Coordinates of C-alpha atoms and ligand atoms in Angstrom, one line a residue:
M8 CA -5.6 1.1 -29.1
A9 CA -9.3 0.1 -29.2
E10 CA -11.7 1.6 -26.7
I11 CA -12.4 -0.6 -23.7
D12 CA -15.5 -0.4 -21.4
F13 CA -15.2 -1.3 -17.8
P14 CA -17.9 -3.2 -15.8
K15 CA -20.7 -1.2 -14.4
G16 CA -20.0 -0.2 -10.8
F17 CA -16.2 -0.5 -11.3
V18 CA -14.7 1.6 -8.5
W19 CA -12.2 4.2 -9.8
G20 CA -10.3 5.8 -6.9
C21 CA -7.1 7.3 -5.6
A22 CA -4.9 6.1 -2.7
T23 CA -3.0 7.9 0.0
A24 CA -1.5 7.1 3.4
S25 CA -1.7 9.0 6.7
Y26 CA 2.0 9.7 7.3
Q27 CA 2.5 10.7 3.7
I28 CA -0.1 13.4 3.6
E29 CA -1.6 14.4 7.0
G30 CA 1.2 16.4 8.7
A31 CA 0.0 17.6 12.1
W32 CA 2.4 15.1 13.5
N33 CA 2.0 16.2 17.2
E34 CA -1.4 17.8 17.2
D35 CA -4.7 17.1 19.0
G36 CA -3.1 14.5 21.3
K37 CA -1.5 12.3 18.5
G38 CA 1.3 10.1 19.8
E39 CA 4.7 9.8 18.2
S40 CA 5.0 7.1 15.5
I41 CA 8.1 5.2 14.3
W42 CA 8.1 7.4 11.2
D43 CA 8.2 10.6 13.3
R44 CA 11.2 9.2 15.2
F45 CA 12.9 7.9 12.1
C46 CA 12.6 11.1 10.1
H47 CA 13.6 13.3 13.0
A48 CA 17.0 11.4 13.3
P49 CA 19.6 12.6 10.8
D50 CA 20.6 10.9 7.6
H51 CA 17.6 8.6 7.2
I52 CA 15.6 10.6 4.6
K53 CA 16.8 12.4 1.5
N54 CA 17.3 16.1 2.1
G55 CA 16.4 15.7 5.8
D56 CA 12.7 15.8 4.8
T57 CA 10.0 14.8 7.3
G58 CA 6.3 14.2 7.3
D59 CA 5.8 16.8 10.0
V60 CA 3.7 19.0 7.6
A61 CA 3.5 16.8 4.5
C62 CA 0.5 18.0 2.5
D63 CA -1.1 19.4 5.6
H64 CA -4.1 17.3 4.8
Y65 CA -5.1 17.1 8.4
H66 CA -6.2 20.8 8.1
R67 CA -7.0 20.8 4.4
Y68 CA -9.0 17.6 4.1
R69 CA -12.1 19.5 3.0
Q70 CA -10.3 21.1 0.1
D71 CA -8.8 17.7 -0.8
V72 CA -12.2 16.0 -0.8
A73 CA -13.4 18.7 -3.1
L74 CA -10.6 17.9 -5.4
M75 CA -11.6 14.2 -5.4
K76 CA -15.1 15.3 -6.2
E77 CA -13.9 17.4 -9.1
L78 CA -12.0 14.3 -10.4
G79 CA -15.2 12.3 -10.1
L80 CA -13.6 9.6 -7.8
K81 CA -15.9 6.8 -6.8
G82 CA -13.7 5.6 -4.0
Y83 CA -10.9 6.9 -1.8
R84 CA -8.3 4.7 -0.1
F85 CA -6.6 6.4 2.9
S86 CA -5.1 5.1 6.1
I87 CA -5.8 5.6 9.7
S88 CA -2.9 6.7 11.9
W89 CA -2.8 4.3 14.8
P90 CA -1.0 6.8 17.2
R91 CA -3.7 9.4 16.4
I92 CA -6.2 7.0 17.9
F93 CA -4.0 5.4 20.6
P94 CA -1.1 7.7 21.3
E95 CA 0.6 4.9 23.3
G96 CA -0.6 2.1 21.0
R97 CA -3.2 0.9 23.5
G98 CA -5.3 2.0 26.4
R99 CA -7.7 4.9 26.1
A100 CA -8.7 6.1 22.7
N101 CA -7.9 9.8 21.8
R102 CA -11.3 11.3 21.0
K103 CA -9.8 14.0 18.8
G104 CA -8.1 11.4 16.7
L105 CA -11.3 9.6 16.1
D106 CA -13.0 13.0 15.4
F107 CA -10.7 13.7 12.5
Y108 CA -11.6 10.4 10.7
D109 CA -15.3 11.1 11.5
R110 CA -15.0 14.4 9.8
L111 CA -13.1 12.9 6.8
V112 CA -15.6 10.1 6.4
D113 CA -18.6 12.4 6.6
E114 CA -17.0 14.7 4.0
L115 CA -16.4 11.8 1.7
L116 CA -19.9 10.4 2.0
S117 CA -21.5 13.8 1.4
A118 CA -19.3 14.0 -1.8
G119 CA -20.6 10.6 -2.9
I120 CA -17.2 9.0 -2.5
T121 CA -16.9 5.6 -0.8
P122 CA -14.3 5.6 2.0
F123 CA -11.9 2.6 1.7
P124 CA -9.6 2.8 4.7
T125 CA -6.4 0.8 5.6
L126 CA -5.8 0.2 9.3
Y127 CA -2.0 0.2 9.1
H128 CA 0.1 2.0 6.5
W129 CA 3.3 1.8 8.5
D130 CA 3.0 4.4 11.3
L131 CA 3.4 2.2 14.3
P132 CA 3.1 4.0 17.7
Q133 CA 6.7 4.6 18.9
A134 CA 5.6 3.4 22.4
L135 CA 5.1 -0.1 21.0
Q136 CA 8.4 0.0 19.1
D137 CA 10.1 0.7 22.4
Q138 CA 8.9 -2.7 23.4
G139 CA 10.1 -4.4 20.2
G140 CA 7.5 -3.3 17.7
W141 CA 6.7 -6.1 15.2
T142 CA 9.2 -8.4 16.8
N143 CA 7.2 -8.5 20.0
R144 CA 4.3 -11.0 19.8
D145 CA 2.2 -8.7 22.1
T146 CA 2.0 -6.2 19.3
A147 CA -0.2 -8.5 17.3
Q148 CA -2.9 -8.4 20.0
H149 CA -2.6 -4.6 20.5
F150 CA -3.0 -4.2 16.8
A151 CA -6.2 -6.4 16.7
D152 CA -7.6 -4.3 19.6
Y153 CA -6.9 -1.0 17.9
C154 CA -8.4 -2.3 14.6
A155 CA -11.6 -3.4 16.4
A156 CA -11.9 0.0 18.2
V157 CA -11.7 1.9 14.9
V158 CA -14.0 -0.4 12.9
D159 CA -16.5 -0.3 15.8
H160 CA -16.4 3.5 15.7
L161 CA -16.6 4.1 12.0
G162 CA -18.4 0.9 11.1
S163 CA -21.9 2.4 10.7
R164 CA -20.5 4.4 7.7
V165 CA -17.5 2.4 6.4
K166 CA -18.1 -1.2 5.2
S167 CA -14.9 -2.3 3.5
W168 CA -11.5 -2.3 5.2
M169 CA -7.9 -3.2 4.6
I170 CA -6.0 -4.6 7.5
F171 CA -2.4 -3.9 6.3
N172 CA -0.7 -2.0 3.6
E173 CA 2.2 -4.0 2.1
P174 CA 3.3 -6.2 5.1
W175 CA 6.2 -7.5 3.1
I176 CA 7.6 -4.0 2.5
F177 CA 7.4 -2.7 6.1
T178 CA 8.8 -5.8 7.6
I179 CA 11.7 -6.4 5.1
L180 CA 12.6 -2.7 4.5
G181 CA 12.0 -1.8 8.2
Y182 CA 13.8 -4.8 9.9
M183 CA 16.1 -6.3 7.2
A184 CA 17.3 -3.5 4.9
G185 CA 16.8 -0.8 7.5
I186 CA 15.9 1.9 5.0
H187 CA 12.4 2.3 6.4
A188 CA 11.4 2.9 10.0
P189 CA 12.3 1.5 12.5
G190 CA 15.6 1.2 10.6
V191 CA 16.7 -2.2 12.0
R192 CA 19.2 -4.4 10.0
D193 CA 18.7 -7.9 11.2
P194 CA 17.6 -10.7 8.8
S195 CA 16.4 -13.0 11.6
M196 CA 14.4 -10.3 13.3
A197 CA 12.9 -9.4 10.0
L198 CA 11.7 -13.0 9.4
R199 CA 10.4 -13.1 12.9
A200 CA 8.5 -9.9 12.3
T201 CA 6.9 -11.3 9.2
H202 CA 5.5 -14.1 11.3
I203 CA 4.2 -11.8 14.0
V204 CA 2.6 -9.6 11.3
N205 CA 0.9 -12.7 10.0
L206 CA -0.4 -13.5 13.4
A207 CA -1.6 -9.9 13.7
Q208 CA -3.4 -10.1 10.4
G209 CA -5.3 -13.2 11.5
L210 CA -6.2 -11.7 14.9
A211 CA -7.2 -8.4 13.3
V212 CA -9.5 -10.0 10.7
R213 CA -11.3 -11.9 13.5
A214 CA -11.5 -8.8 15.7
V215 CA -13.0 -6.5 13.1
R216 CA -15.5 -9.2 11.9
A217 CA -16.5 -9.6 15.6
T218 CA -17.8 -6.0 15.6
G219 CA -20.5 -7.2 13.3
K220 CA -20.1 -4.1 11.3
T221 CA -17.9 -5.1 8.4
Y222 CA -18.9 -6.1 4.9
A223 CA -15.6 -6.9 3.4
V224 CA -12.1 -7.3 4.8
G225 CA -8.8 -7.5 2.9
T226 CA -5.2 -6.4 2.8
A227 CA -3.3 -4.5 0.2
F228 CA -0.3 -6.6 -0.7
S229 CA 2.8 -5.4 -2.5
M230 CA 3.3 -7.6 -5.6
S231 CA 5.6 -7.6 -8.6
G232 CA 5.5 -9.5 -11.8
A233 CA 7.9 -12.5 -11.5
Y234 CA 9.6 -13.3 -14.8
P235 CA 12.1 -16.1 -15.2
A236 CA 15.4 -14.9 -16.8
S237 CA 15.2 -17.9 -19.2
D238 CA 13.1 -20.9 -20.1
S239 CA 15.2 -23.2 -18.0
D240 CA 13.4 -25.2 -15.3
E241 CA 15.8 -23.7 -12.7
D242 CA 15.0 -20.1 -13.6
R243 CA 11.3 -20.9 -13.6
A244 CA 11.6 -22.4 -10.2
A245 CA 13.5 -19.4 -9.0
A246 CA 10.8 -17.0 -10.3
E247 CA 8.3 -19.1 -8.5
R248 CA 10.2 -18.8 -5.2
L249 CA 10.3 -15.1 -5.6
H250 CA 6.5 -15.0 -6.2
N251 CA 6.1 -17.1 -3.1
F252 CA 8.2 -14.8 -0.9
Y253 CA 7.5 -11.4 -2.4
N254 CA 3.8 -11.7 -3.4
V255 CA 2.1 -14.3 -1.2
W256 CA 4.0 -14.6 2.1
F257 CA 1.1 -12.9 3.8
L258 CA -1.7 -14.2 1.5
E259 CA -1.1 -17.9 1.3
T260 CA -0.8 -17.8 5.1
I261 CA -4.2 -16.1 5.8
Q262 CA -6.0 -18.0 3.1
N263 CA -4.6 -21.5 3.7
G264 CA -2.8 -21.4 7.0
R265 CA 0.6 -22.3 5.5
Y266 CA 3.8 -20.5 4.4
P267 CA 4.4 -20.9 0.7
D268 CA 7.5 -22.7 -0.5
A269 CA 9.9 -19.8 -1.0
Y270 CA 13.1 -21.2 0.6
V271 CA 15.3 -23.8 -1.1
G272 CA 15.9 -25.6 2.2
G273 CA 12.3 -25.3 3.4
V274 CA 10.6 -22.4 5.3
P275 CA 12.8 -21.7 8.4
L276 CA 10.0 -22.0 10.9
E277 CA 12.3 -22.2 13.9
R278 CA 14.1 -19.1 13.0
M279 CA 10.8 -17.4 12.6
D280 CA 9.7 -18.7 16.0
V281 CA 6.6 -20.3 14.7
K282 CA 4.8 -22.0 17.6
P283 CA 2.7 -25.2 17.3
D284 CA -0.8 -23.6 17.2
D285 CA 0.2 -20.4 15.4
M286 CA -0.9 -21.4 11.9
E287 CA -4.5 -21.7 13.1
I288 CA -4.4 -18.1 14.3
V289 CA -2.8 -17.0 11.1
K290 CA -5.5 -18.5 8.9
A291 CA -8.6 -16.2 8.6
P292 CA -9.6 -16.1 4.9
L293 CA -10.1 -12.6 3.4
D294 CA -13.0 -11.3 1.4
F295 CA -10.9 -9.6 -1.2
V296 CA -7.3 -9.2 -2.2
G297 CA -5.7 -5.8 -2.7
I298 CA -2.8 -5.7 -5.2
N299 CA -0.3 -2.9 -5.1
L300 CA 2.0 -3.1 -8.1
Y301 CA 4.8 -0.9 -9.4
I302 CA 7.6 -3.2 -10.6
R303 CA 8.5 -6.6 -12.1
N304 CA 11.4 -8.8 -11.2
V305 CA 13.4 -10.8 -13.7
V306 CA 14.7 -13.8 -11.7
A307 CA 17.5 -16.3 -12.2
H308 CA 18.5 -19.3 -10.2
N309 CA 21.4 -18.6 -7.9
P310 CA 23.1 -21.6 -6.2
H311 CA 25.1 -19.2 -3.9
D312 CA 22.0 -17.9 -2.2
E313 CA 21.1 -20.5 0.4
N314 CA 17.8 -18.8 1.3
L315 CA 15.7 -18.1 -1.7
G316 CA 18.2 -19.3 -4.3
I317 CA 17.5 -16.3 -6.5
R318 CA 19.3 -13.5 -8.3
I319 CA 17.3 -10.5 -9.5
L320 CA 18.6 -9.2 -12.9
S321 CA 18.6 -5.6 -13.9
V322 CA 17.0 -4.9 -17.3
P323 CA 19.2 -2.9 -19.6
N324 CA 17.7 -0.1 -21.7
A325 CA 14.3 -0.4 -20.1
E326 CA 11.8 2.4 -20.1
R327 CA 11.9 3.9 -16.5
T328 CA 10.0 6.4 -14.4
D329 CA 11.9 9.2 -12.7
F330 CA 12.2 6.9 -9.7
G331 CA 14.1 4.5 -11.9
W332 CA 11.4 1.9 -11.7
E333 CA 10.9 -0.1 -14.9
V334 CA 7.7 0.5 -16.9
Y335 CA 6.4 -3.0 -17.7
P336 CA 2.6 -3.0 -17.9
D337 CA 2.2 -6.8 -18.6
A338 CA 3.3 -7.3 -14.9
L339 CA -0.1 -6.0 -13.7
H340 CA -1.9 -8.5 -15.9
Q341 CA 0.4 -11.3 -14.8
A342 CA -0.1 -10.6 -11.1
I343 CA -3.9 -10.2 -11.3
T344 CA -4.5 -13.3 -13.3
R345 CA -2.1 -15.4 -11.1
I346 CA -3.8 -14.2 -7.9
W347 CA -7.3 -14.8 -9.4
N348 CA -6.4 -18.3 -10.6
D349 CA -4.8 -19.2 -7.3
Y350 CA -7.3 -17.7 -4.8
H351 CA -10.6 -16.9 -6.7
L352 CA -11.2 -13.8 -4.5
P353 CA -12.4 -10.4 -5.8
I354 CA -9.5 -8.2 -6.5
Y355 CA -8.9 -4.5 -6.2
V356 CA -5.8 -2.9 -7.6
T357 CA -5.2 -0.8 -4.5
E358 CA -2.1 1.0 -5.8
N359 CA -0.5 1.5 -9.1
G360 CA 1.2 4.7 -10.4
C361 CA 4.4 6.4 -11.3
S362 CA 6.8 9.1 -10.2
Y363 CA 7.5 11.9 -12.8
G364 CA 8.9 15.2 -11.7
D365 CA 6.9 17.5 -14.1
E366 CA 6.5 21.0 -12.8
P367 CA 4.0 23.7 -13.7
D368 CA 4.9 25.6 -16.9
E369 CA 4.7 29.4 -17.1
N370 CA 0.9 29.2 -17.4
G371 CA 0.7 27.0 -14.3
V372 CA -0.1 23.9 -16.3
V373 CA 1.4 20.5 -15.4
N374 CA 1.8 18.6 -18.7
D375 CA 2.7 15.2 -17.4
D376 CA 2.1 13.2 -20.6
R377 CA 4.4 10.4 -19.5
R378 CA 2.0 9.7 -16.5
I379 CA -1.0 9.6 -18.9
S380 CA 0.9 7.1 -21.1
F381 CA 1.8 5.0 -18.0
Y382 CA -1.8 4.9 -16.7
R383 CA -3.2 4.2 -20.1
R384 CA -1.0 1.2 -20.6
Y385 CA -1.4 -0.3 -17.1
I386 CA -5.2 0.2 -17.0
A387 CA -5.4 -1.6 -20.4
Q388 CA -3.8 -4.6 -18.6
V389 CA -6.5 -4.4 -15.9
A390 CA -9.1 -4.6 -18.7
R391 CA -7.3 -7.5 -20.3
A392 CA -7.3 -9.4 -17.0
I393 CA -11.0 -8.7 -16.6
Q394 CA -11.6 -10.0 -20.2
D395 CA -9.6 -13.1 -19.2
G396 CA -12.1 -13.7 -16.4
A397 CA -10.6 -12.1 -13.3
D398 CA -13.1 -10.5 -10.9
V399 CA -11.4 -7.0 -10.6
R400 CA -13.7 -4.6 -8.8
G401 CA -11.7 -1.4 -8.7
Y402 CA -8.5 0.5 -9.4
Y403 CA -6.9 3.0 -7.1
A404 CA -4.2 5.3 -8.6
W405 CA -1.3 6.1 -6.4
S406 CA -1.6 8.9 -5.6
L407 CA -4.1 11.7 -5.4
L408 CA -1.5 14.2 -4.3
D409 CA 2.3 14.5 -4.6
N410 CA 3.4 13.5 -1.1
F411 CA 6.1 12.3 1.3
E412 CA 7.7 9.3 -0.4
W413 CA 9.3 7.7 2.6
A414 CA 13.1 7.5 2.3
E415 CA 13.0 9.7 -0.8
G416 CA 11.3 12.5 1.0
Y417 CA 9.6 14.9 -1.3
S418 CA 11.9 14.2 -4.2
Q419 CA 9.4 11.8 -6.0
R420 CA 6.1 13.1 -7.3
F421 CA 3.4 10.4 -7.7
G422 CA 0.3 12.7 -7.7
L423 CA -2.5 13.3 -10.2
V424 CA -2.5 16.6 -8.3
Y425 CA 0.6 18.7 -8.0
V426 CA 1.5 20.1 -4.6
D427 CA 3.5 23.2 -4.2
Y428 CA 4.9 22.4 -0.7
P429 CA 5.9 26.0 0.4
T430 CA 2.4 27.3 -0.3
Q431 CA 0.4 24.0 -0.1
R432 CA -1.3 25.1 -3.4
R433 CA -2.8 22.1 -5.3
I434 CA -2.9 22.0 -9.1
I435 CA -4.6 19.2 -11.0
K436 CA -2.2 17.8 -13.5
K437 CA -3.0 17.0 -17.1
S438 CA -3.1 13.3 -15.9
G439 CA -5.7 14.2 -13.3
Y440 CA -8.0 15.6 -16.0
W441 CA -7.3 12.6 -18.1
Y442 CA -8.3 10.3 -15.2
R443 CA -11.5 12.4 -14.6
D444 CA -12.5 11.8 -18.2
L445 CA -11.8 8.1 -18.0
I446 CA -13.9 7.8 -14.8
A447 CA -16.8 9.8 -16.4
A448 CA -16.8 7.5 -19.4
N449 CA -16.0 4.3 -17.5
R450 CA -14.1 3.6 -20.7
L451 CA -10.4 3.6 -21.6
Q452 CA -9.9 5.5 -24.9
Ligands
FCB30 C1 4.1 1.8 -2.1 C2 3.6 2.4 -0.8 C3 3.0 3.7 -0.9 C4 3.8 4.6 -1.9 C5 4.2 3.9 -3.2 C6 5.0 4.6 -4.2 O1 5.1 0.8 -1.7 O2 2.5 1.6 -0.3 O3 2.9 4.3 0.3 O4 5.0 5.1 -1.3 O5 4.8 2.7 -2.9

């Protein structure tokens, strides 16, 4: 592979999320979140794991920022825990919660690393879930109020913000599949939740801009490559519907104030409880798009599915990570160029990465060559998208640390840094050193 230079100022970073790394689940006045509740109940998470301690980042953040500095990161994407700031979801802010993020931001800035926070990476205050969570329209306004309070507080030092992480995943897996918190299995509720989250997104964008302290506001959307199973018009249309539902259900809305054509019989606006003036609230165009990409979908037309009319095919003999996710780098190029062509907004790859279970060898070295191979091939596709004209400003590897991988508990390791959970020792993996060299050269070799 030829060497590829990246644009000057390209932001190389790593991403994490509060519940997955912080621990300290009930310290310093933090309220209970839906993930605390979900993990404390039996049979939800592999091996009964919880995020109670996770990577203990709440206490070890200084050491973790030092690791980031050692890797030469330019940016760090993390999330703010809503119940740390508002234990009940609203009302009076918890000073100690704000203090933690103050300390983290100061530590990052003094290490020369740009903080790039997400306001919601899935840890809804349980008190709001008790009133219906994302199926209650009031949650949208509480969320906007929370966002404005945080941005107002940190806004003198933090300029770019993401409103949501993967709204599609937390509504569909949380309210339809029930495998994520709050564990609801109700397709109509899930659809309703997607609309309330769209309202929340529009309200929050306005609320944070109203502080006068933001420079750029976006969201990190889960996206997949969408590949038709054949060249037939029907399969192509099916792949397009999947793209419309999976990739842009929360992007077409905020940019253009309309739901994309994902349903064969038309978008079920009534089932979603869309009210007459809602789409004006929903529309609040973003300054950038965050793309989180791990997978692709191969899609066939399915006349028996009256909703999306699709069937997702499994790919035999594919290269897969230890999570079982297919390695298909072209998907990242496809998603970036599609979003660039359709929306013409600056793009950040806000997550991309892989789970491989490599452990330290007898010398304490983690030789995760498969991860290096993964990153090399995916990052090459980012370069290709830039060469094709897309305005990609940065790339955030998921993740800095091995961490709590939701329903999979600690069984999947995504980190550039290995975490020995019993001792909390961190070991930079071979891939971490590889990433450090890439960043230093700003060149893929
Ligand atoms: C994404 C999530 C992130 C992490 C990766 C593997 O869907 O945003 O928290 O779990 O998957």
